[in-house]
Coordinates of C-alpha atoms in Angstrom, one line a residue:
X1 CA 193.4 138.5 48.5
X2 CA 192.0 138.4 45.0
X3 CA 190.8 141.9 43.5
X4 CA 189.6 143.6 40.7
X5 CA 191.6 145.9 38.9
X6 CA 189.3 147.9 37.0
X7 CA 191.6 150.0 34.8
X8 CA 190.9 153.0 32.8
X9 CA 192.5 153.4 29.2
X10 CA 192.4 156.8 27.6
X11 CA 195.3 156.1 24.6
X12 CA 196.3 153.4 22.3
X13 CA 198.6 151.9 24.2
X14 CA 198.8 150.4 27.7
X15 CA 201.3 152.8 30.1
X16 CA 204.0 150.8 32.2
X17 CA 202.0 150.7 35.5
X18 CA 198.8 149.3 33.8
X19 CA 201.6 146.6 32.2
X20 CA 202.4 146.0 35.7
X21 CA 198.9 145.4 36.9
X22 CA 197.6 143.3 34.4
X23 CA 200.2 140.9 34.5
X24 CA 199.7 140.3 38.2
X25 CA 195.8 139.0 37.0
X26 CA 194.9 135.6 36.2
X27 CA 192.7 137.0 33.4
X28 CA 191.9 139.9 31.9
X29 CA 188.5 141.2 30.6
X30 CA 188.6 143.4 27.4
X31 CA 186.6 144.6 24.4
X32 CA 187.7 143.9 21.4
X33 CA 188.9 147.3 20.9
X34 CA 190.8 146.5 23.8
X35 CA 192.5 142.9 23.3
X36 CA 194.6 144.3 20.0
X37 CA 196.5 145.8 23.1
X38 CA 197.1 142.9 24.6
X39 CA 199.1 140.5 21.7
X40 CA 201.5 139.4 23.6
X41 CA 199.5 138.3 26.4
X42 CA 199.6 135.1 28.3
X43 CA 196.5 134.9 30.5
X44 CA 192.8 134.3 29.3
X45 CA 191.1 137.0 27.7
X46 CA 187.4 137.1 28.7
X47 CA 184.8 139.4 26.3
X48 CA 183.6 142.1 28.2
X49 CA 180.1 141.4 26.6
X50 CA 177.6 139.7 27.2
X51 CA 177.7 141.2 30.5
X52 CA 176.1 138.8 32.7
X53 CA 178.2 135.6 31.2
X54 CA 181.5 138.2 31.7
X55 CA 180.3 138.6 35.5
X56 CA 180.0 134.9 36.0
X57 CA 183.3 134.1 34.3
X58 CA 185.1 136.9 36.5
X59 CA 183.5 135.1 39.4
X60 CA 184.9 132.0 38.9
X61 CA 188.4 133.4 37.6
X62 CA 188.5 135.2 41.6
X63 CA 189.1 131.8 42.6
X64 CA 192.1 131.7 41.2
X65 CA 193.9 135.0 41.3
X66 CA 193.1 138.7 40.4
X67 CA 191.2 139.7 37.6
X68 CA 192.0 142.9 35.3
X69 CA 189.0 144.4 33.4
X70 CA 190.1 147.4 30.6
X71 CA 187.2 149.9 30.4
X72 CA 187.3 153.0 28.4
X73 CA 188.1 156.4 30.2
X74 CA 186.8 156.7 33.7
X75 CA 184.6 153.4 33.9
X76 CA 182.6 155.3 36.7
X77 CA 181.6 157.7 34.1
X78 CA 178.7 156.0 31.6
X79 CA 181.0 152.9 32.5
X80 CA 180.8 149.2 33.2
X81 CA 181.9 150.8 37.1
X82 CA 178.4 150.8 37.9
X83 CA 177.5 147.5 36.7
X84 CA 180.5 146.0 38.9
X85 CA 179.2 147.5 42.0
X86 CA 176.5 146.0 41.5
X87 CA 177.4 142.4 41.4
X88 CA 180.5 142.5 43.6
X89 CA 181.6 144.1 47.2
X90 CA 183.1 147.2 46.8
X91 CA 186.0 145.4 48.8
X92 CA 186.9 143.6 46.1
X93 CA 187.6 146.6 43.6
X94 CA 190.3 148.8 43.0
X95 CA 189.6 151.7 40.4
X96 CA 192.0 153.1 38.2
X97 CA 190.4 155.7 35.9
X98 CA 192.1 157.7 33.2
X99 CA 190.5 160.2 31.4
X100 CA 187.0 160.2 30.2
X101 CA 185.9 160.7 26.5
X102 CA 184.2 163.8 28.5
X103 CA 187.0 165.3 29.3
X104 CA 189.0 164.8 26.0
X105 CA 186.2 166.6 24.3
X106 CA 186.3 169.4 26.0
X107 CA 189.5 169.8 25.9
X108 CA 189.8 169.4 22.5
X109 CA 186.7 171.6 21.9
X110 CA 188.2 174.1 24.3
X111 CA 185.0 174.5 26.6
X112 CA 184.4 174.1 30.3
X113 CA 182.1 171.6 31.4
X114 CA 180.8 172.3 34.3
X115 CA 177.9 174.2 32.8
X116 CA 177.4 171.4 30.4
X117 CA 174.4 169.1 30.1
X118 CA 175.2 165.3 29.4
X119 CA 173.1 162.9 27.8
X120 CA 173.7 159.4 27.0
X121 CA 172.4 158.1 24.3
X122 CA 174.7 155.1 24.0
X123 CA 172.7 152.2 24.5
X124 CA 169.6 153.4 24.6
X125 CA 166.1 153.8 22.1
X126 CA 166.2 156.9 20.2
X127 CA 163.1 158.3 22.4
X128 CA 162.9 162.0 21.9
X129 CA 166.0 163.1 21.1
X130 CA 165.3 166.6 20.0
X131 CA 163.6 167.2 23.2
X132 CA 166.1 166.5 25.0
X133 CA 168.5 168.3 23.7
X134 CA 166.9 171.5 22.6
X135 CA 166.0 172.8 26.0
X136 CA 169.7 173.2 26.9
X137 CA 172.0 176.0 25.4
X138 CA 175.1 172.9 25.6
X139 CA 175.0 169.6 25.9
X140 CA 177.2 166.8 25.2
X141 CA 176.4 163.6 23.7
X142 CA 177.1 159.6 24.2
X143 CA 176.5 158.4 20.7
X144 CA 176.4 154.5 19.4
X145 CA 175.9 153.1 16.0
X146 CA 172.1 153.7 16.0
X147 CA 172.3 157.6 17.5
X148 CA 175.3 158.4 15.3
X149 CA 175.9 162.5 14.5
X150 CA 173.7 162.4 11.5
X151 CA 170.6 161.0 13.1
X152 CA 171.1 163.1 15.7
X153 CA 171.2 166.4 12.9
X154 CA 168.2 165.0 11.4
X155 CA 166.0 164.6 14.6
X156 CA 166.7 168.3 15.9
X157 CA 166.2 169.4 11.6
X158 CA 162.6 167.7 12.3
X159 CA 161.7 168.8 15.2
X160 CA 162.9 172.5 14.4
X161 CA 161.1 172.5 10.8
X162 CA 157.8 171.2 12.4
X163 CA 157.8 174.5 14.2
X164 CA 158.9 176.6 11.4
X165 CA 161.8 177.2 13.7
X166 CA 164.5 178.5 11.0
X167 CA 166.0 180.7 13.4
X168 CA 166.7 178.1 15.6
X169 CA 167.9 175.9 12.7
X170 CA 170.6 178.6 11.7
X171 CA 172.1 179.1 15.4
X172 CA 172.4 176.0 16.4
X173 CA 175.8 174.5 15.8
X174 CA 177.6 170.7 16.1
X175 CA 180.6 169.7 16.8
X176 CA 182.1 165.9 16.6
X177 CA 185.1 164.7 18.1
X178 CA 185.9 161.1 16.7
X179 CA 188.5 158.5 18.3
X180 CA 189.5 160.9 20.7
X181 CA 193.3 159.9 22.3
X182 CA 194.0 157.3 19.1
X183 CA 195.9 158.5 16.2
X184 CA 193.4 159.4 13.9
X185 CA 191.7 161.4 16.3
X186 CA 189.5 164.4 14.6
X187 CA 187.4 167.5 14.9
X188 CA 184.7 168.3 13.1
X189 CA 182.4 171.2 12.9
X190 CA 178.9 172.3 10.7
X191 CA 175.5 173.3 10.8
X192 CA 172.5 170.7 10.8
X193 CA 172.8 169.9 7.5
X194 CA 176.0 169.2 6.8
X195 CA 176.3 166.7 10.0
X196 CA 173.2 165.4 8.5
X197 CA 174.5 164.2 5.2
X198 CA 178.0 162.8 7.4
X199 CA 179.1 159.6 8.1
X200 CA 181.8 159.4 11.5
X201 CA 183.5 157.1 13.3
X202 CA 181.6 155.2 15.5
X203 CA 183.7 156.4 18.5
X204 CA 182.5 159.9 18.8
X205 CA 181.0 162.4 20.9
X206 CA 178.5 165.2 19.9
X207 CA 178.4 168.8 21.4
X208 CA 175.1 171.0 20.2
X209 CA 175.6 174.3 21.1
X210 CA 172.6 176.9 20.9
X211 CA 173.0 180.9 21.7
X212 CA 170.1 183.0 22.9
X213 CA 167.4 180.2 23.2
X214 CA 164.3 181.2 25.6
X215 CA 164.9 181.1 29.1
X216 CA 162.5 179.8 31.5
X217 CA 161.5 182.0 34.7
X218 CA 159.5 179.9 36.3
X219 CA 158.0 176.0 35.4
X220 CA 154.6 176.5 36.1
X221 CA 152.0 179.5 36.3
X222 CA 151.5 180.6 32.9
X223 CA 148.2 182.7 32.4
X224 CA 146.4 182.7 29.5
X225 CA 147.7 185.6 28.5
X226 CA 151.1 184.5 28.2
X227 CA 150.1 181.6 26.1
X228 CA 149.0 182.1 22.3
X229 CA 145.4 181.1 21.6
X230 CA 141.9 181.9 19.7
X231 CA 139.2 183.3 20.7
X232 CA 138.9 182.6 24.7
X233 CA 139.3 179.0 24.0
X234 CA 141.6 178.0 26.3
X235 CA 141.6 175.8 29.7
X236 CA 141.5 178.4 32.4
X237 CA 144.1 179.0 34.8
X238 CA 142.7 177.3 38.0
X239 CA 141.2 174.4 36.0
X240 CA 144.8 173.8 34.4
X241 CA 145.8 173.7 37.8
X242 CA 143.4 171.0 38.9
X243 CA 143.4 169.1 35.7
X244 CA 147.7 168.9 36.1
X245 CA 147.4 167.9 39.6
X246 CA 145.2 165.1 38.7
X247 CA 147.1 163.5 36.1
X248 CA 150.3 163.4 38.6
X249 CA 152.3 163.7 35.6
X250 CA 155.5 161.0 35.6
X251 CA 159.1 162.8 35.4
X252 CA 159.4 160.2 32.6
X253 CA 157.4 159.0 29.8
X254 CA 154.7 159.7 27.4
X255 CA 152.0 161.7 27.7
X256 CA 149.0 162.1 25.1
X257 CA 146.9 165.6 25.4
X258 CA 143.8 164.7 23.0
X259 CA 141.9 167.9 21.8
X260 CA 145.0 170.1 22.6
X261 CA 143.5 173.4 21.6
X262 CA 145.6 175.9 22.0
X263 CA 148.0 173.2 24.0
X264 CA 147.7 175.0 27.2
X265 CA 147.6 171.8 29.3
X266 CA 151.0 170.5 26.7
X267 CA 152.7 172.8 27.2
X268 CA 152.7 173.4 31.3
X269 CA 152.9 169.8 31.3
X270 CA 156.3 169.9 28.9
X271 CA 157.7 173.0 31.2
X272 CA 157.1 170.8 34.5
X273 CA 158.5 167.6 33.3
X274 CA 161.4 168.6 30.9
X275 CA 161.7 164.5 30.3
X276 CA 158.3 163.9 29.5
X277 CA 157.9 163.7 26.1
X278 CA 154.4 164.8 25.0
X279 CA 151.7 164.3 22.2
X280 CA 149.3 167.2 21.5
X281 CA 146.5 166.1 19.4
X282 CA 144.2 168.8 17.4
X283 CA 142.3 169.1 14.5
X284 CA 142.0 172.3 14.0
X285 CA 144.4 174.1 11.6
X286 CA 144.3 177.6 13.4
X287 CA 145.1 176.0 17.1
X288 CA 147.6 174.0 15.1
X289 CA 149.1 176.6 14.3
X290 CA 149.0 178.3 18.2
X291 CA 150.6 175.3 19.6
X292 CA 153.4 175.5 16.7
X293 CA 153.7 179.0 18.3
X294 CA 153.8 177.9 21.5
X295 CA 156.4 175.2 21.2
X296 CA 159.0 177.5 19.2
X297 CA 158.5 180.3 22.0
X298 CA 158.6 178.7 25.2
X299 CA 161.3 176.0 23.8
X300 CA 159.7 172.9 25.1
X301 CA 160.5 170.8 22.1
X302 CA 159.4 167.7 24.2
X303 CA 156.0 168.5 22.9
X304 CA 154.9 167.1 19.7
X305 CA 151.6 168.3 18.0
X306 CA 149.9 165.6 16.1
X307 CA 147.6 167.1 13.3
X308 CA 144.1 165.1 12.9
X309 CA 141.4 163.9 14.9
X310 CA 141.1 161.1 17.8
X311 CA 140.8 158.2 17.7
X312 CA 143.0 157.8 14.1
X313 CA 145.6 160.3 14.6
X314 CA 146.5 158.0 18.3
X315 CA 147.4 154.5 15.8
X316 CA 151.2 155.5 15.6
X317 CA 151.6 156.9 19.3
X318 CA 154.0 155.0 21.6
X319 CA 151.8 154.1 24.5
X320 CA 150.8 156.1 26.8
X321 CA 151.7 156.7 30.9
X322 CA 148.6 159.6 31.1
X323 CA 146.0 160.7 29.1
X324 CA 144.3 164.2 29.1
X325 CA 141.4 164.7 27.0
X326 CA 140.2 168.3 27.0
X327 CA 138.3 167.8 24.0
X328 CA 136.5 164.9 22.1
X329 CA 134.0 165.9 19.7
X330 CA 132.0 162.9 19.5
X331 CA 133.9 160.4 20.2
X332 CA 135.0 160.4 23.8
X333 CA 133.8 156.7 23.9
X334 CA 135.8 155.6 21.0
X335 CA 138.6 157.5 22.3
X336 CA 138.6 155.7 25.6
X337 CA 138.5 152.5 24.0
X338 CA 141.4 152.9 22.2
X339 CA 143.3 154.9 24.6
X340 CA 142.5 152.5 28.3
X341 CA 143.9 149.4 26.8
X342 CA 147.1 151.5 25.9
X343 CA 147.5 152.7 29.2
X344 CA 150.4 152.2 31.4
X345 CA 150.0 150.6 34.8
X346 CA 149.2 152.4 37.4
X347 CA 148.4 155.5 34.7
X348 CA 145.6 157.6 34.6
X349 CA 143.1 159.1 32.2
X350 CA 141.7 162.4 33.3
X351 CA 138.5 164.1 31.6
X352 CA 137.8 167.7 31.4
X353 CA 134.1 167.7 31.1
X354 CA 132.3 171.5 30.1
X355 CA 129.1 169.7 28.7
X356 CA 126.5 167.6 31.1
X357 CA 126.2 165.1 28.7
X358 CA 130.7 164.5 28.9
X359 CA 130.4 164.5 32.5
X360 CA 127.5 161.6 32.7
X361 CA 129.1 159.4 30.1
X362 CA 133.2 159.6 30.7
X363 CA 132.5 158.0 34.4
X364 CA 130.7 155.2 32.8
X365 CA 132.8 154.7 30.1
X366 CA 136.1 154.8 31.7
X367 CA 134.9 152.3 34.4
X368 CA 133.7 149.7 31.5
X369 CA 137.2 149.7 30.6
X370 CA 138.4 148.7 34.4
X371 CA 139.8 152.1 35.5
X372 CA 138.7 153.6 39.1
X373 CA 137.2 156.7 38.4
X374 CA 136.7 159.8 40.9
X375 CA 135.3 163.0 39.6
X376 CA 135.6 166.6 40.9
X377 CA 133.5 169.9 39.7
X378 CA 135.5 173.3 39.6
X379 CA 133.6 176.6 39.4
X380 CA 136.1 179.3 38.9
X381 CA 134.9 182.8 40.1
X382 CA 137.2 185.8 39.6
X383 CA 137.0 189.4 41.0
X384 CA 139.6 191.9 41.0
X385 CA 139.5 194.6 44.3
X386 CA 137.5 197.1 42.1
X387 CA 135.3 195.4 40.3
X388 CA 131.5 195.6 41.0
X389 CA 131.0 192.2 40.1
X390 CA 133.0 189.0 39.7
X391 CA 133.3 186.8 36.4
X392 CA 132.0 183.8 37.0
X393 CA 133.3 181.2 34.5
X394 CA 131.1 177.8 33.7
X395 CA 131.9 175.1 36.0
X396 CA 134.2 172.2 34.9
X397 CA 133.9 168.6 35.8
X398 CA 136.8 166.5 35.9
X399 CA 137.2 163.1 35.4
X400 CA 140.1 161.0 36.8
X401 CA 140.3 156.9 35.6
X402 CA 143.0 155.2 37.4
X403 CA 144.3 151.9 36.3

């Protein structure tokens, strides 16, 4: 029966048994990493990428005989393993993993990993890499040639300096390991800036480490207390509630919070949905510099404050999967012009609406622009056991466009 021989290679040469295997296959797959191992081969090599044209070539070569495909490390670790499993009975597969770039790492590094956080970045758009990272006192990164060590130094420099962050900046330590099991295999450890200014190999991995970042008790319930703001002005507790419950925030994606204010909706938002990355507009230099606070305080560096005034400051926003707009000035209707045509599908725009005149004209406007629109009015009363009388708080209406 023909098979699959999916073989892991961790060194920089092939071991006697993985000799053995391959020349029992037809053909081999390879990157071309791989194939300098393979001089003195008979049997077609096939490119491991493009992936699809690989697939369809290993296909036909089943035909004929076995097929062996070299992967890197444990192939069901960030490996082609997946993509095979995918397009072929798991019958037809036999696995042969060596050891991952993973677990080199940490052994080189001399850290356990099961308390480690992994991200891949191989592969993927930059997205927000700072906020993924910052939240977690280790993690361990797949790099490529676009997220290489340095870019990844100068993204968490950025994020940290936006906040004013300096403690943050001289805690936090990198380490690289580059062409781990090959003979040039090296270490390498610094501070932001120094990784910043380096060039590596483009077979690395990245550890971050962080010591005494802000833990997180709980992911939502903050009270206004707890959150830094001026004057009163802040969303209320139960209206935050609502007005979160509403949106039905994605696990994933982007999220714009127009007229942020203090950046009370933000920032339970960014503590609910660690991969959410968020946009906190605001205008106003002193709540700018309250959500700075908040950010650097309650770690949720997946929260980005924009500084200017809707509908400009949106232009250079990725596109949007929910909209809040807590505040508009004067122009809610400009703002929703911009904003609905932006919107994901199936996303939603909600409205917090404190003046008469925002609650009659965000329905309107938000159905012009082919969203179905639902609204609900909140009047928040509050009365502790001994007080005489209650605090009764002006009543909210929000406004919910779905597309």
């Amino acid at each position: 029966m023909s098979r699959i021989e999916l073989i892991g290679i961790a060194g920089p040469v092939l071991d006697q048994q993985q000799q053995v295997l391959i020349s029992g296959c037809c053909a081999v797959v390879a990157s071309a990493r791989h194939q300098k191992m393979l001089s003195e081969l008979t049997q077609p090599i096939i490119p491991i990428a493009p992936i699809q044209q690989m697939v369809d070539e290993v296909t036909q070569q089943l035909h004929l005989g076995s097929v062996a495909i070299l992967a890197s490390g444990d192939p069901l670790f960030y490996g082609i393993g997946k993509t095979l499993l995918s397009h072929f009975d798991p019958s037809q597969l036999r696995i042969h993993p060596a050891l991952s770039a993973l677990q080199l790492a940490c052994a080189r590094f001399k850290i356990s990993w099961d308390d480690l956080t992994l991200i891949s970045l191989h592969g993927r758009a930059a997205g927000d890499i700072a906020g993924k990272i910052l939240g977690h006192a280790k993690a361990m990164l797949f790099t490529d040639n676009t997220n290489t060590p340095a870019f990844i130094a100068q993204q968490l420099l950025l994020a940290l300096e936006a906040t004013q962050d300096q403690k943050r900046i001289d805690g936090l330590r990198m380490r690289v390991a580059e062409n781990l099991g090959l003979p040039d295999e090296a270490l390498y450890e610094g501070d932001l800036e120094s990784i910043s200014r380096k060039k590596f190999s483009p077979l690395n991995m990245v550890l971050v480490e962080q010591k005494n970042i802000p833990s997180q008790t709980s992911c939502f319930g903050l009270n206004e207390g707890d959150i830094h703001h001026s004057r009163g002005l802040i969303t209320k507790n139960e209206v935050r509630a609502a007005s979160l419950h509403k949106l039905c925030l994605p696990q994933q994606g982007v999220f714009w919070d127009i007229g942020g204010g203090s950046g009370s909706i933000s920032l339970e938002a960014a503590r609910l949905n660690p991969d959410l990355t968020v946009y906190t507009i605001e205008k106003k230099p002193e709540e700018q510099e309250n959500i700075r606070r908040n950010i650097k305080e309650f770690n949720t560096y997946n929260m980005h404050l924009v500084c200017g005034e809707a509908p400009q400051a949106l232009l250079e926003l990725p596109s949007p999967d929910r909209i809040f707009i807590g505040g508009s000035g004067s122009h809610l209707e400009p703002i929703i012009a911009h904003s609905a045509p932006k919107l994901a599908k199936g996303g939603k725009i909600v409205v917090n609406a404190v003046l008469q005149k925002t609650a009659e004209q965000a329905p309107d406007c938000l159905q012009r622009h082919g969203l179905l629109v639902e609204t609900a009015t909140i009047a928040v009363t509050r009365k502790e056991k001994n007080e005489r009388q209650p605090t009764i708080f002006n009543p909210i209406t929000i406004i919910t466009g779905s597309s």
